[in-house]
mmCIF file of C-alpha atoms in Angstrom:
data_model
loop_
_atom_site.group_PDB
_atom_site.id
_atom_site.type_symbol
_atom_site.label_atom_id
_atom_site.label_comp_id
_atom_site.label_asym_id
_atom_site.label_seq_id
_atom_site.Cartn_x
_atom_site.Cartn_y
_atom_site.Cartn_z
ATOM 1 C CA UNK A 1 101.706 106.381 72.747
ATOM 2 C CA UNK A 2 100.284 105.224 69.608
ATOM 3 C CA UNK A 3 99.566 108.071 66.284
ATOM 4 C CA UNK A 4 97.690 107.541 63.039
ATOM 5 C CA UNK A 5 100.401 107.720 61.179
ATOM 6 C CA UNK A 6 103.384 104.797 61.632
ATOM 7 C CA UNK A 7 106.139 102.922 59.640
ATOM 8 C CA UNK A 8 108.678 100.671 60.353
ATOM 9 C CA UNK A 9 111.729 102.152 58.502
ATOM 10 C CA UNK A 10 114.739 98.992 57.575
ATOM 11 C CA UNK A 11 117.097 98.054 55.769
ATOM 12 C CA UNK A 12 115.802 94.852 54.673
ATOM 13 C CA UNK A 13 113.463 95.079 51.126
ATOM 14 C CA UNK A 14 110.268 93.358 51.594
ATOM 15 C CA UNK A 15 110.574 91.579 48.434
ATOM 16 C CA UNK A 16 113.200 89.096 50.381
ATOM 17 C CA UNK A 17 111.254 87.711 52.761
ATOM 18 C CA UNK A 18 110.056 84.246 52.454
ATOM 19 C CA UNK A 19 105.773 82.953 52.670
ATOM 20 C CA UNK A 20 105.893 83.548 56.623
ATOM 21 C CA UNK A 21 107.580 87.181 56.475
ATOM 22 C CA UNK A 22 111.117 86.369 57.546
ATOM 23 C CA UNK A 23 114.147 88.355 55.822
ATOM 24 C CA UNK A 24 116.037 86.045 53.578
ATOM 25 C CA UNK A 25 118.312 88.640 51.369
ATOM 26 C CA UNK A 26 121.874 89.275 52.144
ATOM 27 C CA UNK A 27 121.693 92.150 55.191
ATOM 28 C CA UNK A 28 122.764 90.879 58.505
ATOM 29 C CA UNK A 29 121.600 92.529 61.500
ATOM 30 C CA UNK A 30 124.401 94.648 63.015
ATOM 31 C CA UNK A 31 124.672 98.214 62.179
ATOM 32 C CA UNK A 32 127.640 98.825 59.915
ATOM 33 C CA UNK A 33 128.616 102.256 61.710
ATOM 34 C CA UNK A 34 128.752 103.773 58.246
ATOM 35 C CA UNK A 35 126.266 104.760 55.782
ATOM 36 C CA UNK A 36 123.705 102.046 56.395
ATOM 37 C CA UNK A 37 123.708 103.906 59.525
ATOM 38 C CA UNK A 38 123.475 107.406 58.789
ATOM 39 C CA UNK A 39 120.929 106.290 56.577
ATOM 40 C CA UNK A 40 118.537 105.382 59.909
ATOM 41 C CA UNK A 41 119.499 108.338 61.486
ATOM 42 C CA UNK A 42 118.710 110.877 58.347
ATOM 43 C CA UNK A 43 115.418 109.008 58.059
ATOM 44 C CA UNK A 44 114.273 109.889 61.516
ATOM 45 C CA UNK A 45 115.353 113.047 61.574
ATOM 46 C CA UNK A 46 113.440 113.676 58.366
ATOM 47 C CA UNK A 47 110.288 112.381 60.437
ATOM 48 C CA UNK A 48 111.305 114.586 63.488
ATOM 49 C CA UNK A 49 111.344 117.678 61.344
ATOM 50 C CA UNK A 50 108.327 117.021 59.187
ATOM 51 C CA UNK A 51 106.780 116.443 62.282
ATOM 52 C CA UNK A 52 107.912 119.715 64.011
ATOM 53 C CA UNK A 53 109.028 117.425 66.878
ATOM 54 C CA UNK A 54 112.234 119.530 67.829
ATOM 55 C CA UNK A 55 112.183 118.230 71.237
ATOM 56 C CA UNK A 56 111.837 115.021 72.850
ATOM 57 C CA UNK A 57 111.318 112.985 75.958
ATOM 58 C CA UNK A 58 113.186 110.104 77.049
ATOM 59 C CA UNK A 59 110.596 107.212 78.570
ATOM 60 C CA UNK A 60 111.255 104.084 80.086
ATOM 61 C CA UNK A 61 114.667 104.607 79.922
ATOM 62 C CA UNK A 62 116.823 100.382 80.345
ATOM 63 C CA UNK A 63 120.292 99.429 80.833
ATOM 64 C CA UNK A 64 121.697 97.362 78.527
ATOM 65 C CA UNK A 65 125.085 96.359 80.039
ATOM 66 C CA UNK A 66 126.832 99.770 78.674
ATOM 67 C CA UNK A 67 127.662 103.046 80.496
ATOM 68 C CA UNK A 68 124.579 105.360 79.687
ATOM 69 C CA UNK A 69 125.114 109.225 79.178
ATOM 70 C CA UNK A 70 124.191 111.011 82.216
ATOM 71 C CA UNK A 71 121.226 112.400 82.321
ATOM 72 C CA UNK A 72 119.552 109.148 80.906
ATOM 73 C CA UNK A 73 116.111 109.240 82.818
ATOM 74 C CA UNK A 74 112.367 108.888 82.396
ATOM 75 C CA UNK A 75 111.324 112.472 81.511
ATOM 76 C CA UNK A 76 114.375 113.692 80.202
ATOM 77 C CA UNK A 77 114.253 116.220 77.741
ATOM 78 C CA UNK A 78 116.813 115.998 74.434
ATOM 79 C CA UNK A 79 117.076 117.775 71.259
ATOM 80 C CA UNK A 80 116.724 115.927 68.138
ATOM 81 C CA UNK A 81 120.618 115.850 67.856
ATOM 82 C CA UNK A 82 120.786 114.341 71.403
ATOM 83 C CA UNK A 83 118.020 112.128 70.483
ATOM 84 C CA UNK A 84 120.259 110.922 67.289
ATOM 85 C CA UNK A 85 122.926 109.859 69.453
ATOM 86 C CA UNK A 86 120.809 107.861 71.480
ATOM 87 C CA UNK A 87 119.115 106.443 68.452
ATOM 88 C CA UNK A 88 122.707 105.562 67.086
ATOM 89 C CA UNK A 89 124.036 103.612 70.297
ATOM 90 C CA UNK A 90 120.519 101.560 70.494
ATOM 91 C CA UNK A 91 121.277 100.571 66.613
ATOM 92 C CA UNK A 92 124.866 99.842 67.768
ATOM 93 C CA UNK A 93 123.392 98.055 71.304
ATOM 94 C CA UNK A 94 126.106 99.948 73.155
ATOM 95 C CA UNK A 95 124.092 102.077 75.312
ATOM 96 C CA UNK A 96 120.902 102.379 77.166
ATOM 97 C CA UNK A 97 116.938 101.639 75.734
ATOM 98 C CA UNK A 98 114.049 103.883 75.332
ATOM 99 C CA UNK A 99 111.284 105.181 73.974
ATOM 100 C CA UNK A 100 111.776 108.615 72.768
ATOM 101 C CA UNK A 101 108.422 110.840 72.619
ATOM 102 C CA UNK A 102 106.761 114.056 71.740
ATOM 103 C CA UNK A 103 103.500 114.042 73.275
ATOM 104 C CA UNK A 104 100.867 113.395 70.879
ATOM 105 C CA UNK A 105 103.049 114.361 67.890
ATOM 106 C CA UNK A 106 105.891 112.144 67.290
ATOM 107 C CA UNK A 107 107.669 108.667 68.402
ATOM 108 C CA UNK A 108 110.690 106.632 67.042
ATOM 109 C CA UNK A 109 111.088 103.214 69.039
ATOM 110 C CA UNK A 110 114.363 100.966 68.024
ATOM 111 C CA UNK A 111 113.527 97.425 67.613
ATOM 112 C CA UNK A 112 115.875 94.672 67.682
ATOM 113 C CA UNK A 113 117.676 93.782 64.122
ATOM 114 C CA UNK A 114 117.677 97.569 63.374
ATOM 115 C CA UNK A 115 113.762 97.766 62.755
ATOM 116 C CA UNK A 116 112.948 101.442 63.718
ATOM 117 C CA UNK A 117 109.571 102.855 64.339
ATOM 118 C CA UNK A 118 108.450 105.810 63.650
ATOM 119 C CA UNK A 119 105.250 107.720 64.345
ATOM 120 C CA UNK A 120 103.615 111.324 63.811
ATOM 121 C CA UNK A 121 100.311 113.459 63.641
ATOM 122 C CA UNK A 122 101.085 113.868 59.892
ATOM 123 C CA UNK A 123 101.292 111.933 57.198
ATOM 124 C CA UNK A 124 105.166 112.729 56.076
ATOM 125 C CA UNK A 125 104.934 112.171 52.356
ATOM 126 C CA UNK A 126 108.618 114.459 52.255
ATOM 127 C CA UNK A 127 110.049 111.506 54.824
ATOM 128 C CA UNK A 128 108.361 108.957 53.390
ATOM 129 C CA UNK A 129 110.213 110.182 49.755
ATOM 130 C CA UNK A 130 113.809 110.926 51.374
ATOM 131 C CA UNK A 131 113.713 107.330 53.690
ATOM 132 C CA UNK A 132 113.526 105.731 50.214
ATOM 133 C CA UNK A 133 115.843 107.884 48.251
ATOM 134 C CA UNK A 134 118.262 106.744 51.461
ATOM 135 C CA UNK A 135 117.890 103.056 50.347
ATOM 136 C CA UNK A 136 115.646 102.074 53.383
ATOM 137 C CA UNK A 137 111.688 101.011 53.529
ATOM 138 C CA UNK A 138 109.280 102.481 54.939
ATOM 139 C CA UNK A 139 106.318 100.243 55.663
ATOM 140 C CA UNK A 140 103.214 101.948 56.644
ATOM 141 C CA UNK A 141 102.177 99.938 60.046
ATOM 142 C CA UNK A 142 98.554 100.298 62.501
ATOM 143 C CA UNK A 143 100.711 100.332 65.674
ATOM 144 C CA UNK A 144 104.281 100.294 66.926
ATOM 145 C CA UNK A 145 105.243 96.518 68.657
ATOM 146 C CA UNK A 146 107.126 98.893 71.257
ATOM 147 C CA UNK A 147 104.463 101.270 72.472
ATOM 148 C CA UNK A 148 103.969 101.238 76.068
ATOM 149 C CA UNK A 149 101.254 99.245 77.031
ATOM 150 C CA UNK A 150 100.126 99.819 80.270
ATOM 151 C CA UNK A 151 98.176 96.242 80.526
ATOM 152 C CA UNK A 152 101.701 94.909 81.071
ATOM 153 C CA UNK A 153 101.787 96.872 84.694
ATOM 154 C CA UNK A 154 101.328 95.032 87.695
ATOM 155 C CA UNK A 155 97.545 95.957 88.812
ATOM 156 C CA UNK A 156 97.099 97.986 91.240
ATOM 157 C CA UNK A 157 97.449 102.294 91.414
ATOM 158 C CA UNK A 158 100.860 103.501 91.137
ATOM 159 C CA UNK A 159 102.301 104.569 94.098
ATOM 160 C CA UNK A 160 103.931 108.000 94.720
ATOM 161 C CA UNK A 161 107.105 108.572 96.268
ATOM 162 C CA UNK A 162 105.242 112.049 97.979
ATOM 163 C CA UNK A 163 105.108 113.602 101.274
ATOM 164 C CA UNK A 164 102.941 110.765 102.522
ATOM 165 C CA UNK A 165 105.338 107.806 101.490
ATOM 166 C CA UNK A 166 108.236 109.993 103.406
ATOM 167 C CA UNK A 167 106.542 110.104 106.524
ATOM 168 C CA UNK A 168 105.774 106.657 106.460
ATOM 169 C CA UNK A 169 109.441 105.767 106.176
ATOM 170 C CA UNK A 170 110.202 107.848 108.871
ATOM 171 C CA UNK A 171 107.753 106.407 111.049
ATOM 172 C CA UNK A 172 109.133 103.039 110.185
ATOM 173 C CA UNK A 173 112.497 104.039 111.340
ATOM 174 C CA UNK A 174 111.556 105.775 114.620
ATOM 175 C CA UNK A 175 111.031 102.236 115.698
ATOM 176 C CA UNK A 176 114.420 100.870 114.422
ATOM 177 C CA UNK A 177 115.366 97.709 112.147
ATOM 178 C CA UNK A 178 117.246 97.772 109.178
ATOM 179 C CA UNK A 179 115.790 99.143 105.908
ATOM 180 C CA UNK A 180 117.573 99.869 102.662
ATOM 181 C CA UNK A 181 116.133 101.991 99.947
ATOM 182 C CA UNK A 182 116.508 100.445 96.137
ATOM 183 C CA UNK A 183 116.475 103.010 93.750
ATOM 184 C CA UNK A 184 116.440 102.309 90.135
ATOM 185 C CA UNK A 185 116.488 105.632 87.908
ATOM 186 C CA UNK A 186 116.304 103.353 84.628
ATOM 187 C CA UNK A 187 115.050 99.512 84.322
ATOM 188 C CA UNK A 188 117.743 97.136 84.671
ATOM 189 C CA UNK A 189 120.068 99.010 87.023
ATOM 190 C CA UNK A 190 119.994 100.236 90.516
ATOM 191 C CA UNK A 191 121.850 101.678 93.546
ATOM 192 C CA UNK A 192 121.421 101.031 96.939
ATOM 193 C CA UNK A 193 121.180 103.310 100.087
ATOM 194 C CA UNK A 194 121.305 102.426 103.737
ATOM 195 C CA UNK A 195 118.538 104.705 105.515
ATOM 196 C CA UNK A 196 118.749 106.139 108.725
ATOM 197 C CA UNK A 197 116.184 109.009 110.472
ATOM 198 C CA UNK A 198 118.291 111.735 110.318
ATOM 199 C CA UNK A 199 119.920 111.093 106.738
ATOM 200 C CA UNK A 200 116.375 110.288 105.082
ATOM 201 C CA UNK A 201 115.875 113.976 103.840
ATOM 202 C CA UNK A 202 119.827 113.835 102.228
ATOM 203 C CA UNK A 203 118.696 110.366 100.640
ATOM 204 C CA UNK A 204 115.771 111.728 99.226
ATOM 205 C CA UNK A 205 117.094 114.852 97.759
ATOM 206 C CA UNK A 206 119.903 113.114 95.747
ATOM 207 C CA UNK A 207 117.344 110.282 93.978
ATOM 208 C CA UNK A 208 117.164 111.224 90.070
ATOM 209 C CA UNK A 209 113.995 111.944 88.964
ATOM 210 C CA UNK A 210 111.061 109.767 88.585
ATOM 211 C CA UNK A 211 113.290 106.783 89.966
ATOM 212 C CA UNK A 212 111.583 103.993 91.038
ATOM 213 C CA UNK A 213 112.000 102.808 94.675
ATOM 214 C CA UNK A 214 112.284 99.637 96.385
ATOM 215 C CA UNK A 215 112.592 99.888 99.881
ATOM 216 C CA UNK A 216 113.659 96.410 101.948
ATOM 217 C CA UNK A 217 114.111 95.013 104.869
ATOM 218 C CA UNK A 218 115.814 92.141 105.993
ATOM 219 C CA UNK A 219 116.559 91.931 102.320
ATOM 220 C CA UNK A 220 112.762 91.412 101.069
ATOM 221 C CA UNK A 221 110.520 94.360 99.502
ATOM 222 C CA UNK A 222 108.465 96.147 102.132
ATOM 223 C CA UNK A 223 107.133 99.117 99.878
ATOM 224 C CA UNK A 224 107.998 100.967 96.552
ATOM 225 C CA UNK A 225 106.662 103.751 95.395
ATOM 226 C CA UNK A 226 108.052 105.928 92.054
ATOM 227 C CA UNK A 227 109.382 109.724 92.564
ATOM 228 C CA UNK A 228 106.581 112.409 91.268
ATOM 229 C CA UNK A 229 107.863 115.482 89.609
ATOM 230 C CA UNK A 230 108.780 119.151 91.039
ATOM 231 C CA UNK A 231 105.299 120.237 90.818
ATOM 232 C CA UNK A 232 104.018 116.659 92.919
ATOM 233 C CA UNK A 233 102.692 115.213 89.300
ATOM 234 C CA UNK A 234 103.619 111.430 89.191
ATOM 235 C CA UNK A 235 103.993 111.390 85.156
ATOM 236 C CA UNK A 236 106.167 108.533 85.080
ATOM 237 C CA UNK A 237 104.713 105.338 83.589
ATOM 238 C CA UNK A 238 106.351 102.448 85.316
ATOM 239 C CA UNK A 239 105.507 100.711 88.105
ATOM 240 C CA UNK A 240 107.213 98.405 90.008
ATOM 241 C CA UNK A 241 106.136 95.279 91.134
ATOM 242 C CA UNK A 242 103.834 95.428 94.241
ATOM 243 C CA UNK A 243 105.302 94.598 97.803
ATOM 244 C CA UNK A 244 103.224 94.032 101.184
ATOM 245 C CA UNK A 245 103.130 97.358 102.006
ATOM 246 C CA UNK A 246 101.507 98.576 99.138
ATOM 247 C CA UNK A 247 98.602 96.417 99.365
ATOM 248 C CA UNK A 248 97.440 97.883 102.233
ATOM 249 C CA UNK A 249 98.367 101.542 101.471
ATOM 250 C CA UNK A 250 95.959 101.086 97.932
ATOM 251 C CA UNK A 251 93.269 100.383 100.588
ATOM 252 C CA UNK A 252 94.309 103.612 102.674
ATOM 253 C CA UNK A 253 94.009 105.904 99.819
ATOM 254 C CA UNK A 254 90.283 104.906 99.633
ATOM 255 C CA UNK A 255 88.918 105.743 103.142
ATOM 256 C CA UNK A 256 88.315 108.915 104.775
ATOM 257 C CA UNK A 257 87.225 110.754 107.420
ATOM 258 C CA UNK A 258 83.310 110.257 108.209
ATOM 259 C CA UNK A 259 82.781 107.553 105.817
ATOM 260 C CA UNK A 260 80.567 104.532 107.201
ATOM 261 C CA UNK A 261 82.222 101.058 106.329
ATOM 262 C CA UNK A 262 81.417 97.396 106.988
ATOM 263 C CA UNK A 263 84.633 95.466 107.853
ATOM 264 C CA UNK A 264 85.215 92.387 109.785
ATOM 265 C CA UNK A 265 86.877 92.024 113.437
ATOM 266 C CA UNK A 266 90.178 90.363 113.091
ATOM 267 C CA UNK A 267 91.627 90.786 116.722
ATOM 268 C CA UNK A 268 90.600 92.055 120.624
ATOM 269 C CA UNK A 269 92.968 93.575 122.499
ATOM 270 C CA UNK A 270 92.208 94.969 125.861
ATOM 271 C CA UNK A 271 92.272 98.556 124.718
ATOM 272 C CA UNK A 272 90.361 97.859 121.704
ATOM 273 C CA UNK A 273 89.129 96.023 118.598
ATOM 274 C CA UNK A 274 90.552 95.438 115.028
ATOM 275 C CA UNK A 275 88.203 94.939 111.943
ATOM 276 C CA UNK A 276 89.450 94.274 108.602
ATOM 277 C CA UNK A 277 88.408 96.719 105.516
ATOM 278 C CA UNK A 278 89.235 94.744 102.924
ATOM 279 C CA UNK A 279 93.278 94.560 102.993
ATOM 280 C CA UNK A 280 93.846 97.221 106.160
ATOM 281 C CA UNK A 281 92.835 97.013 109.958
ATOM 282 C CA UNK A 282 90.967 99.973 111.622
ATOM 283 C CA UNK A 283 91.099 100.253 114.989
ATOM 284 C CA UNK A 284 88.313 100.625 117.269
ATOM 285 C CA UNK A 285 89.572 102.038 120.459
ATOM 286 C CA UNK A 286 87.127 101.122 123.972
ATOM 287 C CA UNK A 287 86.049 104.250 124.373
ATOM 288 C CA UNK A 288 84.306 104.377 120.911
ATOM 289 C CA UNK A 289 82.757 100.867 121.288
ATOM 290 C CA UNK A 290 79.720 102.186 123.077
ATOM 291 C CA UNK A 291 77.900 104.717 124.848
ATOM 292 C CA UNK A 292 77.565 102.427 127.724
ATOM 293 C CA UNK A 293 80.671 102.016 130.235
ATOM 294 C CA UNK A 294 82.387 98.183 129.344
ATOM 295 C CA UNK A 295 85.279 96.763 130.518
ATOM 296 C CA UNK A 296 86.280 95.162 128.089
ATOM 297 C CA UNK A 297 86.173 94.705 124.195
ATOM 298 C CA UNK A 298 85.379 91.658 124.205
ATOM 299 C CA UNK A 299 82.341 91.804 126.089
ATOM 300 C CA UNK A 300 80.676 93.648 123.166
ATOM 301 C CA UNK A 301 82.657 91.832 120.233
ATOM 302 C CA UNK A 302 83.861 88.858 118.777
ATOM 303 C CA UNK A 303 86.648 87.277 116.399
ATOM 304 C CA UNK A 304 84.551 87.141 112.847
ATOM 305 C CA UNK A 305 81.838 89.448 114.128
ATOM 306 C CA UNK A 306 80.729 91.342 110.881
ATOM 307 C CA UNK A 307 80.175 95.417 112.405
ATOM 308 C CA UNK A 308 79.631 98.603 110.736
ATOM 309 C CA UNK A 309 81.728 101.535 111.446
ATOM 310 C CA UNK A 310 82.236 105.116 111.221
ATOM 311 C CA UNK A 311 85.826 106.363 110.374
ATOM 312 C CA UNK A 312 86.651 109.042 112.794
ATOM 313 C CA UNK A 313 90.544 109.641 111.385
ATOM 314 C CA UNK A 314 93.371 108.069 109.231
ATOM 315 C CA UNK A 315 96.332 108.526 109.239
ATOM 316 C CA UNK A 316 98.735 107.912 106.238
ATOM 317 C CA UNK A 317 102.114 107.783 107.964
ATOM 318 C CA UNK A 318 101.371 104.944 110.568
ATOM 319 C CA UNK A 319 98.574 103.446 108.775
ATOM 320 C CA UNK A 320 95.937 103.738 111.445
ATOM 321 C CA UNK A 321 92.471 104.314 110.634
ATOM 322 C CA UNK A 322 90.407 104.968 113.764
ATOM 323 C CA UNK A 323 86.853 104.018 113.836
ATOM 324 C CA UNK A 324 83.781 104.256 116.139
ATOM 325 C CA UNK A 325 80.679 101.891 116.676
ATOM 326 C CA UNK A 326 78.767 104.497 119.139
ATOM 327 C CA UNK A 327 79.074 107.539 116.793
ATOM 328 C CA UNK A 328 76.700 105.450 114.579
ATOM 329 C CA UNK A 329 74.570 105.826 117.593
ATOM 330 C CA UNK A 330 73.051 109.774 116.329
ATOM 331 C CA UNK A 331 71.033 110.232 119.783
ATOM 332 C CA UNK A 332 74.151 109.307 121.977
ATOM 333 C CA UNK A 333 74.044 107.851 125.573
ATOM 334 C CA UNK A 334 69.975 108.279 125.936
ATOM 335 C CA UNK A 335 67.143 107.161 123.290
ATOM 336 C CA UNK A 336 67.286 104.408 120.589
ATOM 337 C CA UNK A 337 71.037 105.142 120.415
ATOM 338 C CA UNK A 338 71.505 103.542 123.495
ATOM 339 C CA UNK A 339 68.889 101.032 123.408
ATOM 340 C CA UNK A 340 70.656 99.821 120.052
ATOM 341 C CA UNK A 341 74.154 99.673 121.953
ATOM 342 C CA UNK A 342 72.516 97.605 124.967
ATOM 343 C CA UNK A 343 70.832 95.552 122.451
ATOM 344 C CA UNK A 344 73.806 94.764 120.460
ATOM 345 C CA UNK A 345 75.890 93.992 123.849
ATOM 346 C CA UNK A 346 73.516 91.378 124.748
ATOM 347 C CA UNK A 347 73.390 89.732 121.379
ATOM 348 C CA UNK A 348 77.332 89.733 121.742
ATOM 349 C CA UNK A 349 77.052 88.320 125.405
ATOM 350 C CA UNK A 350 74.082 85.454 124.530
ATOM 351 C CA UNK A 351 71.501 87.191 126.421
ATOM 352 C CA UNK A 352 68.021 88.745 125.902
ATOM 353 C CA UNK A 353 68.063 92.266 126.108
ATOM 354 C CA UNK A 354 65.368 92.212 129.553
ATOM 355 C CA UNK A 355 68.436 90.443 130.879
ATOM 356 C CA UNK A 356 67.728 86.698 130.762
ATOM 357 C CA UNK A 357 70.092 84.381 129.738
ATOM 358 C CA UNK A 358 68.956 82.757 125.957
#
């Protein structure tokens, strides 16, 4: 989140600071739990209040090798005294990271070598005026070096953790194997939990909010997907690093019901054919290859064979997409519908359609 109005508040005066910018005066760059200290924190909370940010949100929430309060998660709501204390153990390094927000009204970020950002909708002369008469700088900036950037994601949509992700876990486990759910409800740290069918729903409900999940099997990511809110909005940021899974589920979200596509057949089996749709198979079962009776698949369709296919259902939890050739077909089993299917079967079988070999 980036605001018009940003400085970097230190401790360090800009006139030491050699040709390329670097500090050279006498501050080192541990906090000196005292004054120097206090100093930060009465500067922000100047900010805070001239901002009328009374409340803020916790984002992007990291472990930094210390115990963090509980409570510490993306979304998290503190006061601006809770939000001090946070503040004060990032300027210490003896507690968790994050971004602290109030949507589209105020920001303070904690750099390394206590360099604190600050931003607001207003311009702050009063905090501007009482971060100097602390002893501190404020330098007026264009944008804060910790603002979330979402170009650092992984591409791809973000994956919820909703009903749809649930049901696909289930479905995994219905036909056995071993899979472990990785949840991580800040960066840096996570806790494992060994998931079974009937103790999925008691996993579930104890996952903190907007955790990100890594499920596994056999040890390597299968899927992850990050927890939505109560009301089903995903609103947190992050987004873990893509796994096989989710590949093909980015595809599923894009097709539906009725939709023509052109896809690729990967595989024949007797009972049908496969065709690729960029990333996910759709299956096209033998009795919605044609209007004519065939005994086989692969007497219509080959490995390679570029088709184009109706979707006749999907479904999320198994990842099956069901398509038809002969619904294309609009007059059915009599008309051009079925001279197109005969047609088509002969190309597939190297014969003319009056029924001469080519």
């Amino acid at each position: 989140m980036q605001l018009p109005h940003i400085h970097r508040i230190t401790k360090y005066d800009p006139l030491h600071r050699d040709h390329l910018g670097r500090y050279t005066g006498p501050e080192d760059t541990d906090s000196d739990h005292g004054p120097v200290e206090a100093a930060y924190l009465s500067a922000v909370a100047a900010f805070a209040e001239e901002s009328r940010a009374g409340m803020l949100s916790v984002r992007e929430p990291e472990h930094a090798g210390h115990p963090v309060p509980p409570g510490f998660h993306d979304g998290a709501q503190v006061a601006l005294p809770a939000a001090l204390e946070l503040i004060r153990g990032m300027l210490r390094g003896s507690g968790g990271w994050c971004r602290l927000e109030a949507a589209d009204t105020f920001f303070v970020h904690v750099g390394w070598d206590q360099y604190v950002y600050v931003g607001s909708h207003a311009r702050c002369p009063e905090a501007i005026a009482r971060t100097r008469a602390l002893g501190l700088f404020p330098e007026p900036l264009a944008a804060s070096p910790y603002a979330f950037d979402p170009a650092a994601l992984p591409p791809g949509p973000q994956r919820p953790a909703d009903d749809i992700f649930w049901d696909r876990l289930a479905w995994l486990l219905n036909f056995g194997g071993d899979l472990t759910l990785e949840e991580s409800p800040v960066a840096n740290a996570c806790r494992r939990h060994r998931l079974t069918r009937a103790g999925l729903d008691t996993v579930r409900a104890a996952l903190a909010p907007r955790a990100q999940l890594t499920v596994l099997r056999a040890g390597e990511p299968l899927l992850t997907a990050v927890l939505p809110d109560g009301d089903g909005v995903l609103r947190a940021r992050w987004r873990p690093e893509p796994a096989p899974d989710d590949a093909r589920w980015a595809v599923l979200i894009t097709i539906h019901p009725d939709e023509v596509r052109t896809g690729v057949v990967t595989r024949i089996a007797p009972f049908g054919a496969f065709v690729d749709l960029g990333g996910l198979e759709g299956l096209i079962r033998i009795p919605e290859i044609s209007w004519q009776h065939i005994s086989h698949p692969g007497d219509v369709l080959e490995t390679g064979q570029e088709v184009t296919v109706k979707v006749i259902d999907v479904d999320p939890g198994r990842e099956l997409v069901s398509l038809s050739l002969k619904q294309l077909d609009a007059e059915g089993p009599r008309g051009r519908g079925a001279d197109a299917t005969v047609q088509r079967m002969a190309h597939a079988l190297g014969t003319r359609h009056d029924g001469s070999t080519g």
